[in-house]
Amino acid sequence: MDTRYLQSFVAVVELGSMAEAARHLDLTPAAIAARVKALEEEMGLSLVQRAGRSVRPTAAGLKMLDRARTVLREIRDLRAAAGDGFALGELKLGVFGSALTGVLPPLLKRLYDRHPDLSVFVAPGNSVELCRQVTLGALDAAIVVEPQFAVGKGCAWHALLEEGLVVVAPAGLADRTAHQLLETEPFIRYDRSVLGGQLADRYLRDNGLVVKQRLEIDNLMAIAALVGQGLGVALLPDWSPMWHVGYGIVPVPLPSRAPVRRVGLVWATHGPRAALSQALLHEAQAMYAQEN
């Protein structure tokens, strides 16, 4: 079996379309489609099905997906065994939403300064799913909000920074206390399906604060923009990019010790790309040590 067929099949399923898989693999959509068709003919099974412009796996394709990922990973490991240093193939790195702009760019700048030939594939997602992908071996490492469960066997977690909750308010309301703002102004809620939103919701309940919710959304920069438009206040992790985009907003501290969102790295501790993950961790630690 030509492993390029497996590679194309996995890319199509993970990215959801022939066109996206083609861009990722630097091929034409027709070439990707031909590879997937060849794999289907070799397996004697239909592995994907089209739904409009998107592509999704059939039941047979879904059953085969994890095995295909494992085969590709093992082949990369075999090739890497003959290499040395950081010539270990592509680092697959997961990154949760706000870290794509707050953590990833300066971290990759440091990493590429030391290892300019390194190849990285970045997979966005929510922290829980990214941790699962690292455990399954689909990702080598992920920048995530601290998992509220034990990381999988063969994986490790290390915290990099803490972001305490603050009330985000228009600059014109900076003279009022955090609790006054939360109880009197319209409230823009951070999505409770993510940890930061859960921390905020727990703080409101623990302090008996009743808010006048206007909307709920999972995007810190969008919430900051809405607050800047005077549409309400929010209770968010103290995420540094919010304060540097000119939205006219200010952080108002909570009256007691604020709950914190911890952000860090989870990675597979074994395999040839464990060294790359360790290098990433080292650069992240150095970056935040300089800031502190």
Short mmCIF file of N, CA, C and O in Angstrom, two decimals, residues 51-177:
data_model
loop_
_atom_site.label_atom_id
_atom_site.label_comp_id
_atom_site.label_asym_id
_atom_site.label_seq_id
_atom_site.Cartn_x
_atom_site.Cartn_y
_atom_site.Cartn_z
N ALA A 51 -20.56 15.83 0.99
CA ALA A 51 -21.77 16.49 1.47
C ALA A 51 -21.64 17.96 1.08
O ALA A 51 -21.09 18.76 1.84
N GLY A 52 -22.08 18.32 -0.14
CA GLY A 52 -21.84 19.66 -0.66
C GLY A 52 -20.36 19.80 -0.98
O GLY A 52 -19.77 18.97 -1.67
N ARG A 53 -19.74 20.85 -0.43
CA ARG A 53 -18.30 21.06 -0.68
C ARG A 53 -17.44 20.34 0.35
O ARG A 53 -16.22 20.29 0.20
N SER A 54 -18.04 19.84 1.38
CA SER A 54 -17.28 19.16 2.43
C SER A 54 -17.24 17.65 2.16
O SER A 54 -18.02 17.12 1.37
N VAL A 55 -16.31 17.01 2.84
CA VAL A 55 -16.15 15.56 2.73
C VAL A 55 -16.09 14.99 4.13
O VAL A 55 -15.44 15.54 5.01
N ARG A 56 -16.78 13.89 4.35
CA ARG A 56 -16.75 13.25 5.67
C ARG A 56 -16.55 11.75 5.50
O ARG A 56 -16.85 11.19 4.43
N PRO A 57 -16.03 11.10 6.53
CA PRO A 57 -15.77 9.67 6.40
C PRO A 57 -17.05 8.85 6.45
O PRO A 57 -18.02 9.22 7.12
N THR A 58 -17.05 7.75 5.75
CA THR A 58 -18.12 6.76 5.90
C THR A 58 -17.88 6.01 7.21
O THR A 58 -16.87 6.23 7.91
N ALA A 59 -18.78 5.11 7.54
CA ALA A 59 -18.59 4.31 8.76
C ALA A 59 -17.30 3.51 8.68
O ALA A 59 -16.53 3.41 9.65
N ALA A 60 -17.01 2.97 7.50
CA ALA A 60 -15.77 2.21 7.31
C ALA A 60 -14.56 3.12 7.42
O ALA A 60 -13.53 2.76 8.02
N GLY A 61 -14.66 4.31 6.84
CA GLY A 61 -13.55 5.26 6.91
C GLY A 61 -13.27 5.70 8.33
O GLY A 61 -12.11 5.86 8.74
N LEU A 62 -14.34 5.90 9.11
CA LEU A 62 -14.17 6.31 10.50
C LEU A 62 -13.48 5.21 11.31
O LEU A 62 -12.62 5.49 12.15
N LYS A 63 -13.85 3.95 11.04
CA LYS A 63 -13.20 2.84 11.74
C LYS A 63 -11.72 2.76 11.40
O LYS A 63 -10.90 2.35 12.21
N MET A 64 -11.37 3.15 10.20
CA MET A 64 -10.01 3.02 9.72
C MET A 64 -9.13 4.21 10.11
O MET A 64 -7.89 4.12 10.11
N LEU A 65 -9.73 5.34 10.50
CA LEU A 65 -9.01 6.59 10.67
C LEU A 65 -7.89 6.51 11.69
O LEU A 65 -6.74 6.88 11.41
N ASP A 66 -8.19 6.04 12.90
CA ASP A 66 -7.17 6.00 13.95
C ASP A 66 -6.03 5.06 13.58
O ASP A 66 -4.85 5.35 13.85
N ARG A 67 -6.35 3.92 12.96
CA ARG A 67 -5.30 2.99 12.52
C ARG A 67 -4.41 3.65 11.46
O ARG A 67 -3.19 3.47 11.46
N ALA A 68 -5.02 4.40 10.56
CA ALA A 68 -4.25 5.07 9.51
C ALA A 68 -3.30 6.10 10.13
O ALA A 68 -2.14 6.21 9.72
N ARG A 69 -3.80 6.85 11.10
CA ARG A 69 -2.93 7.82 11.79
C ARG A 69 -1.76 7.11 12.46
O ARG A 69 -0.62 7.59 12.41
N THR A 70 -2.04 5.97 13.10
CA THR A 70 -0.98 5.22 13.78
C THR A 70 0.07 4.74 12.79
O THR A 70 1.28 4.84 13.04
N VAL A 71 -0.38 4.21 11.66
CA VAL A 71 0.56 3.73 10.64
C VAL A 71 1.45 4.87 10.15
O VAL A 71 2.68 4.73 10.05
N LEU A 72 0.86 6.02 9.86
CA LEU A 72 1.64 7.16 9.38
C LEU A 72 2.63 7.64 10.42
O LEU A 72 3.78 7.99 10.10
N ARG A 73 2.20 7.65 11.67
CA ARG A 73 3.09 8.08 12.75
C ARG A 73 4.27 7.12 12.89
O ARG A 73 5.42 7.54 13.06
N GLU A 74 3.99 5.83 12.83
CA GLU A 74 5.07 4.85 12.97
C GLU A 74 6.05 4.93 11.81
O GLU A 74 7.27 4.76 11.99
N ILE A 75 5.55 5.21 10.62
CA ILE A 75 6.44 5.37 9.47
C ILE A 75 7.32 6.60 9.64
O ILE A 75 8.53 6.57 9.37
N ARG A 76 6.73 7.71 10.13
CA ARG A 76 7.54 8.90 10.40
C ARG A 76 8.61 8.60 11.44
O ARG A 76 9.75 9.05 11.34
N ASP A 77 8.24 7.80 12.45
CA ASP A 77 9.20 7.46 13.50
C ASP A 77 10.35 6.61 12.94
O ASP A 77 11.51 6.79 13.32
N LEU A 78 10.02 5.68 12.05
CA LEU A 78 11.06 4.86 11.45
C LEU A 78 12.04 5.71 10.64
O LEU A 78 13.25 5.53 10.70
N ARG A 79 11.48 6.65 9.88
CA ARG A 79 12.35 7.52 9.09
C ARG A 79 13.20 8.40 10.00
O ARG A 79 14.37 8.66 9.72
N ALA A 80 12.61 8.84 11.11
CA ALA A 80 13.33 9.71 12.02
C ALA A 80 14.44 9.00 12.76
O ALA A 80 15.41 9.60 13.17
N ALA A 81 14.29 7.67 12.93
CA ALA A 81 15.28 6.91 13.69
C ALA A 81 16.67 7.01 13.07
O ALA A 81 17.69 6.90 13.77
N ALA A 82 16.72 7.23 11.77
CA ALA A 82 18.02 7.35 11.10
C ALA A 82 18.56 8.77 11.15
O ALA A 82 19.71 9.01 10.77
N GLY A 83 17.75 9.71 11.62
CA GLY A 83 18.18 11.10 11.67
C GLY A 83 18.79 11.45 13.02
O GLY A 83 19.03 10.60 13.86
N ASP A 84 19.11 12.72 13.19
CA ASP A 84 19.64 13.18 14.47
C ASP A 84 19.18 14.61 14.70
O ASP A 84 18.54 15.24 13.88
N GLY A 85 19.51 15.13 15.87
CA GLY A 85 19.13 16.49 16.22
C GLY A 85 17.65 16.72 16.08
O GLY A 85 16.84 15.98 16.62
N PHE A 86 17.26 17.75 15.29
CA PHE A 86 15.86 18.10 15.14
C PHE A 86 15.32 17.77 13.76
O PHE A 86 14.29 18.26 13.35
N ALA A 87 16.04 16.93 13.02
CA ALA A 87 15.54 16.50 11.71
C ALA A 87 14.57 15.35 11.90
O ALA A 87 14.81 14.23 11.53
N LEU A 88 13.45 15.67 12.55
CA LEU A 88 12.54 14.62 13.00
C LEU A 88 11.16 14.75 12.37
O LEU A 88 10.18 14.32 12.94
N GLY A 89 11.08 15.34 11.21
CA GLY A 89 9.79 15.45 10.56
C GLY A 89 9.01 16.64 11.07
O GLY A 89 9.54 17.57 11.66
N GLU A 90 7.71 16.60 10.86
CA GLU A 90 6.83 17.72 11.15
C GLU A 90 6.27 17.62 12.56
O GLU A 90 5.73 16.59 12.96
N LEU A 91 6.39 18.69 13.32
CA LEU A 91 5.78 18.76 14.64
C LEU A 91 4.31 19.12 14.49
O LEU A 91 3.98 20.17 13.92
N LYS A 92 3.43 18.26 14.98
CA LYS A 92 1.99 18.56 14.95
C LYS A 92 1.60 19.16 16.29
O LYS A 92 1.61 18.48 17.32
N LEU A 93 1.24 20.43 16.25
CA LEU A 93 0.99 21.21 17.46
C LEU A 93 -0.45 21.70 17.50
O LEU A 93 -0.90 22.41 16.60
N GLY A 94 -1.18 21.34 18.54
CA GLY A 94 -2.52 21.86 18.75
C GLY A 94 -2.47 23.16 19.53
O GLY A 94 -1.60 23.34 20.38
N VAL A 95 -3.40 24.07 19.25
CA VAL A 95 -3.44 25.36 19.94
C VAL A 95 -4.89 25.76 20.15
O VAL A 95 -5.68 25.77 19.21
N PHE A 96 -5.24 26.09 21.41
CA PHE A 96 -6.62 26.52 21.66
C PHE A 96 -6.80 27.97 21.22
O PHE A 96 -5.84 28.72 21.03
N GLY A 97 -8.06 28.38 21.10
CA GLY A 97 -8.45 29.63 20.44
C GLY A 97 -7.62 30.87 20.72
O GLY A 97 -6.93 31.39 19.84
N SER A 98 -7.67 31.39 21.95
CA SER A 98 -7.01 32.67 22.22
C SER A 98 -5.50 32.56 22.19
O SER A 98 -4.80 33.56 21.98
N ALA A 99 -4.95 31.35 22.36
CA ALA A 99 -3.48 31.18 22.30
C ALA A 99 -2.95 31.32 20.88
O ALA A 99 -1.75 31.52 20.68
N LEU A 100 -3.82 31.20 19.87
CA LEU A 100 -3.38 31.36 18.48
C LEU A 100 -2.79 32.74 18.24
O LEU A 100 -1.87 32.90 17.42
N THR A 101 -3.29 33.75 18.94
CA THR A 101 -2.76 35.11 18.80
C THR A 101 -1.98 35.57 20.02
O THR A 101 -1.07 36.39 19.90
N GLY A 102 -2.29 35.02 21.20
CA GLY A 102 -1.64 35.49 22.41
C GLY A 102 -0.35 34.79 22.75
O GLY A 102 0.57 35.39 23.32
N VAL A 103 -0.22 33.49 22.40
CA VAL A 103 0.94 32.69 22.80
C VAL A 103 1.75 32.24 21.60
O VAL A 103 2.98 32.33 21.58
N LEU A 104 1.08 31.74 20.58
CA LEU A 104 1.76 31.06 19.48
C LEU A 104 2.75 31.93 18.70
O LEU A 104 3.90 31.49 18.48
N PRO A 105 2.40 33.15 18.24
CA PRO A 105 3.35 33.90 17.39
C PRO A 105 4.70 34.16 18.05
O PRO A 105 5.74 33.85 17.45
N PRO A 106 4.75 34.73 19.27
CA PRO A 106 6.08 34.97 19.85
C PRO A 106 6.82 33.68 20.19
O PRO A 106 8.06 33.63 20.12
N LEU A 107 6.09 32.63 20.52
CA LEU A 107 6.73 31.35 20.83
C LEU A 107 7.37 30.74 19.58
O LEU A 107 8.52 30.27 19.61
N LEU A 108 6.64 30.74 18.46
CA LEU A 108 7.22 30.21 17.23
C LEU A 108 8.38 31.07 16.74
O LEU A 108 9.35 30.54 16.16
N LYS A 109 8.31 32.37 16.97
CA LYS A 109 9.43 33.23 16.60
C LYS A 109 10.70 32.78 17.31
O LYS A 109 11.78 32.65 16.69
N ARG A 110 10.60 32.50 18.59
CA ARG A 110 11.77 32.04 19.35
C ARG A 110 12.24 30.68 18.85
O ARG A 110 13.44 30.44 18.69
N LEU A 111 11.28 29.80 18.59
CA LEU A 111 11.64 28.44 18.17
C LEU A 111 12.32 28.45 16.81
O LEU A 111 13.33 27.78 16.60
N TYR A 112 11.78 29.24 15.87
CA TYR A 112 12.38 29.29 14.53
C TYR A 112 13.72 30.00 14.53
O TYR A 112 14.56 29.73 13.67
N ASP A 113 13.92 30.93 15.45
CA ASP A 113 15.23 31.57 15.55
C ASP A 113 16.31 30.54 15.85
O ASP A 113 17.45 30.65 15.38
N ARG A 114 15.97 29.52 16.64
CA ARG A 114 16.94 28.47 16.99
C ARG A 114 16.95 27.32 15.98
O ARG A 114 17.98 26.69 15.77
N HIS A 115 15.77 27.03 15.41
CA HIS A 115 15.66 25.88 14.50
C HIS A 115 14.95 26.32 13.23
O HIS A 115 13.77 26.01 13.01
N PRO A 116 15.63 27.06 12.36
CA PRO A 116 14.96 27.68 11.19
C PRO A 116 14.40 26.68 10.19
O PRO A 116 13.52 27.03 9.41
N ASP A 117 14.87 25.44 10.20
CA ASP A 117 14.39 24.45 9.23
C ASP A 117 13.24 23.59 9.77
O ASP A 117 12.77 22.68 9.09
N LEU A 118 12.82 23.89 10.97
CA LEU A 118 11.75 23.11 11.59
C LEU A 118 10.44 23.30 10.82
O LEU A 118 10.11 24.39 10.36
N SER A 119 9.67 22.21 10.70
CA SER A 119 8.34 22.27 10.08
C SER A 119 7.29 22.01 11.16
O SER A 119 7.41 21.07 11.93
N VAL A 120 6.28 22.89 11.21
CA VAL A 120 5.22 22.77 12.22
C VAL A 120 3.86 22.82 11.53
O VAL A 120 3.63 23.68 10.67
N PHE A 121 2.98 21.90 11.90
CA PHE A 121 1.59 21.95 11.47
C PHE A 121 0.75 22.32 12.68
O PHE A 121 0.80 21.65 13.71
N VAL A 122 0.00 23.42 12.59
CA VAL A 122 -0.79 23.92 13.72
C VAL A 122 -2.25 23.52 13.54
O VAL A 122 -2.86 23.81 12.50
N ALA A 123 -2.80 22.87 14.54
CA ALA A 123 -4.19 22.44 14.53
C ALA A 123 -4.96 23.20 15.61
O ALA A 123 -4.72 22.99 16.80
N PRO A 124 -5.88 24.09 15.25
CA PRO A 124 -6.68 24.79 16.26
C PRO A 124 -7.76 23.87 16.82
O PRO A 124 -8.18 22.91 16.17
N GLY A 125 -8.23 24.18 18.01
CA GLY A 125 -9.31 23.39 18.61
C GLY A 125 -9.53 23.78 20.05
O GLY A 125 -8.84 24.66 20.59
N ASN A 126 -10.50 23.13 20.69
CA ASN A 126 -10.71 23.40 22.11
C ASN A 126 -9.77 22.53 22.94
O ASN A 126 -9.31 21.47 22.49
N SER A 127 -9.49 22.96 24.15
CA SER A 127 -8.45 22.33 24.95
C SER A 127 -8.72 20.86 25.24
O SER A 127 -7.81 20.03 25.20
N VAL A 128 -9.97 20.52 25.55
CA VAL A 128 -10.29 19.13 25.88
C VAL A 128 -10.00 18.21 24.70
O VAL A 128 -9.38 17.15 24.83
N GLU A 129 -10.45 18.62 23.50
CA GLU A 129 -10.23 17.79 22.31
C GLU A 129 -8.75 17.73 21.96
O GLU A 129 -8.25 16.67 21.54
N LEU A 130 -8.02 18.82 22.13
CA LEU A 130 -6.60 18.81 21.82
C LEU A 130 -5.84 17.87 22.74
O LEU A 130 -4.94 17.15 22.30
N CYS A 131 -6.19 17.85 24.02
CA CYS A 131 -5.57 16.89 24.95
C CYS A 131 -5.83 15.46 24.50
O CYS A 131 -4.94 14.60 24.55
N ARG A 132 -7.05 15.20 24.05
CA ARG A 132 -7.40 13.86 23.59
C ARG A 132 -6.57 13.49 22.37
O ARG A 132 -6.09 12.35 22.24
N GLN A 133 -6.35 14.45 21.46
CA GLN A 133 -5.58 14.18 20.26
C GLN A 133 -4.11 13.88 20.59
O GLN A 133 -3.47 13.06 19.93
N VAL A 134 -3.57 14.55 21.60
CA VAL A 134 -2.20 14.25 22.02
C VAL A 134 -2.13 12.84 22.60
O VAL A 134 -1.22 12.06 22.30
N THR A 135 -3.12 12.48 23.41
CA THR A 135 -3.16 11.14 24.00
C THR A 135 -3.25 10.06 22.92
O THR A 135 -2.60 9.01 23.01
N LEU A 136 -4.04 10.32 21.87
CA LEU A 136 -4.21 9.35 20.78
C LEU A 136 -3.00 9.29 19.85
O LEU A 136 -2.88 8.36 19.04
N GLY A 137 -2.11 10.28 19.93
CA GLY A 137 -0.97 10.32 19.05
C GLY A 137 -1.20 11.08 17.76
O GLY A 137 -0.32 11.14 16.91
N ALA A 138 -2.38 11.69 17.60
CA ALA A 138 -2.65 12.47 16.39
C ALA A 138 -1.90 13.80 16.43
O ALA A 138 -1.63 14.40 15.39
N LEU A 139 -1.59 14.30 17.63
CA LEU A 139 -0.79 15.50 17.81
C LEU A 139 0.41 15.17 18.68
O LEU A 139 0.33 14.29 19.55
N ASP A 140 1.50 15.88 18.46
CA ASP A 140 2.69 15.68 19.28
C ASP A 140 2.62 16.47 20.57
O ASP A 140 3.14 16.04 21.61
N ALA A 141 2.00 17.64 20.51
CA ALA A 141 1.91 18.52 21.68
C ALA A 141 0.76 19.49 21.45
O ALA A 141 0.25 19.63 20.33
N ALA A 142 0.34 20.17 22.51
CA ALA A 142 -0.73 21.15 22.38
C ALA A 142 -0.60 22.22 23.45
O ALA A 142 -0.25 21.91 24.60
N ILE A 143 -0.86 23.46 23.05
CA ILE A 143 -0.97 24.57 24.00
C ILE A 143 -2.44 24.65 24.40
O ILE A 143 -3.30 24.87 23.55
N VAL A 144 -2.70 24.42 25.69
CA VAL A 144 -4.09 24.28 26.14
C VAL A 144 -4.28 24.98 27.48
O VAL A 144 -3.33 25.27 28.19
N VAL A 145 -5.54 25.21 27.80
CA VAL A 145 -5.91 25.58 29.17
C VAL A 145 -5.78 24.33 30.02
O VAL A 145 -6.09 23.22 29.57
N GLU A 146 -5.29 24.49 31.25
CA GLU A 146 -5.02 23.34 32.12
C GLU A 146 -6.19 22.36 32.14
O GLU A 146 -7.32 22.73 32.45
N PRO A 147 -5.95 21.11 31.77
CA PRO A 147 -7.03 20.12 31.77
C PRO A 147 -7.53 19.85 33.19
O PRO A 147 -6.75 19.82 34.14
N GLN A 148 -8.83 19.66 33.30
CA GLN A 148 -9.44 19.37 34.60
C GLN A 148 -9.54 17.86 34.82
O GLN A 148 -10.45 17.38 35.49
N PHE A 149 -8.60 17.13 34.25
CA PHE A 149 -8.55 15.67 34.36
C PHE A 149 -7.09 15.26 34.19
O PHE A 149 -6.25 16.06 33.74
N ALA A 150 -6.78 14.05 34.57
CA ALA A 150 -5.40 13.57 34.42
C ALA A 150 -5.08 13.40 32.94
O ALA A 150 -5.88 12.86 32.18
N VAL A 151 -3.91 13.88 32.53
CA VAL A 151 -3.51 13.69 31.14
C VAL A 151 -3.25 12.22 30.88
O VAL A 151 -3.01 11.44 31.81
N GLY A 152 -3.31 11.82 29.62
CA GLY A 152 -3.21 10.42 29.26
C GLY A 152 -1.85 9.81 29.56
O GLY A 152 -0.85 10.51 29.76
N LYS A 153 -1.83 8.50 29.59
CA LYS A 153 -0.58 7.77 29.82
C LYS A 153 0.42 8.13 28.72
O LYS A 153 0.09 8.19 27.55
N GLY A 154 1.66 8.37 29.14
CA GLY A 154 2.69 8.74 28.18
C GLY A 154 2.67 10.21 27.81
O GLY A 154 3.39 10.63 26.90
N CYS A 155 1.88 11.02 28.53
CA CYS A 155 1.81 12.46 28.28
C CYS A 155 2.19 13.23 29.54
O CYS A 155 2.13 12.70 30.65
N ALA A 156 2.60 14.46 29.36
CA ALA A 156 2.96 15.33 30.49
C ALA A 156 2.34 16.70 30.28
O ALA A 156 2.03 17.10 29.15
N TRP A 157 2.17 17.41 31.37
CA TRP A 157 1.60 18.77 31.35
C TRP A 157 2.52 19.70 32.13
O TRP A 157 3.05 19.33 33.17
N HIS A 158 2.70 20.92 31.62
CA HIS A 158 3.48 21.93 32.34
C HIS A 158 2.81 23.29 32.16
O HIS A 158 2.56 23.71 31.02
N ALA A 159 2.52 23.96 33.26
CA ALA A 159 1.90 25.29 33.20
C ALA A 159 2.92 26.34 32.79
O ALA A 159 4.09 26.28 33.19
N LEU A 160 2.49 27.30 31.99
CA LEU A 160 3.36 28.38 31.52
C LEU A 160 2.97 29.74 32.07
O LEU A 160 3.84 30.55 32.39
N LEU A 161 1.69 30.02 32.17
CA LEU A 161 1.25 31.32 32.68
C LEU A 161 -0.11 31.21 33.32
O LEU A 161 -0.86 30.26 33.06
N GLU A 162 -0.41 32.17 34.19
CA GLU A 162 -1.71 32.26 34.85
C GLU A 162 -2.37 33.57 34.46
O GLU A 162 -1.71 34.62 34.44
N GLU A 163 -3.66 33.49 34.15
CA GLU A 163 -4.43 34.68 33.80
C GLU A 163 -5.60 34.79 34.77
O GLU A 163 -6.57 34.04 34.69
N GLY A 164 -5.48 35.72 35.73
CA GLY A 164 -6.56 35.90 36.70
C GLY A 164 -7.76 36.58 36.07
O GLY A 164 -7.62 37.38 35.14
N LEU A 165 -8.95 36.29 36.57
CA LEU A 165 -10.16 36.93 36.05
C LEU A 165 -10.18 38.41 36.42
O LEU A 165 -9.79 38.80 37.53
N VAL A 166 -10.63 39.23 35.49
CA VAL A 166 -10.86 40.66 35.72
C VAL A 166 -12.17 41.04 35.06
O VAL A 166 -12.64 40.37 34.14
N VAL A 167 -12.77 42.12 35.53
CA VAL A 167 -13.91 42.69 34.82
C VAL A 167 -13.36 43.58 33.71
O VAL A 167 -12.47 44.42 33.95
N VAL A 168 -13.84 43.37 32.50
CA VAL A 168 -13.44 44.19 31.35
C VAL A 168 -14.57 45.20 31.11
O VAL A 168 -15.73 44.81 30.91
N ALA A 169 -14.21 46.49 31.17
CA ALA A 169 -15.23 47.54 31.09
C ALA A 169 -14.76 48.66 30.16
O ALA A 169 -13.56 48.83 29.94
N PRO A 170 -15.71 49.45 29.62
CA PRO A 170 -15.31 50.64 28.87
C PRO A 170 -14.51 51.57 29.77
O PRO A 170 -14.77 51.66 30.98
N ALA A 171 -13.55 52.27 29.19
CA ALA A 171 -12.67 53.12 29.99
C ALA A 171 -13.44 54.15 30.80
O ALA A 171 -13.03 54.52 31.91
N GLY A 172 -14.58 54.60 30.30
CA GLY A 172 -15.37 55.61 31.01
C GLY A 172 -16.00 55.12 32.30
O GLY A 172 -16.51 55.92 33.09
N LEU A 173 -15.98 53.80 32.53
CA LEU A 173 -16.57 53.23 33.76
C LEU A 173 -15.50 52.75 34.73
O LEU A 173 -15.82 52.04 35.69
N ALA A 174 -14.27 53.17 34.52
CA ALA A 174 -13.16 52.66 35.33
C ALA A 174 -13.22 53.06 36.79
O ALA A 174 -12.55 52.46 37.63
N ASP A 175 -14.04 54.06 37.14
CA ASP A 175 -14.10 54.52 38.53
C ASP A 175 -15.05 53.68 39.39
O ASP A 175 -15.15 53.88 40.60
N ARG A 176 -15.73 52.70 38.79
CA ARG A 176 -16.67 51.87 39.54
C ARG A 176 -16.03 50.55 39.90
O ARG A 176 -15.07 50.10 39.27
N THR A 177 -16.54 49.90 40.96
CA THR A 177 -15.96 48.64 41.40
C THR A 177 -16.40 47.50 40.49
O THR A 177 -17.40 47.61 39.76
#
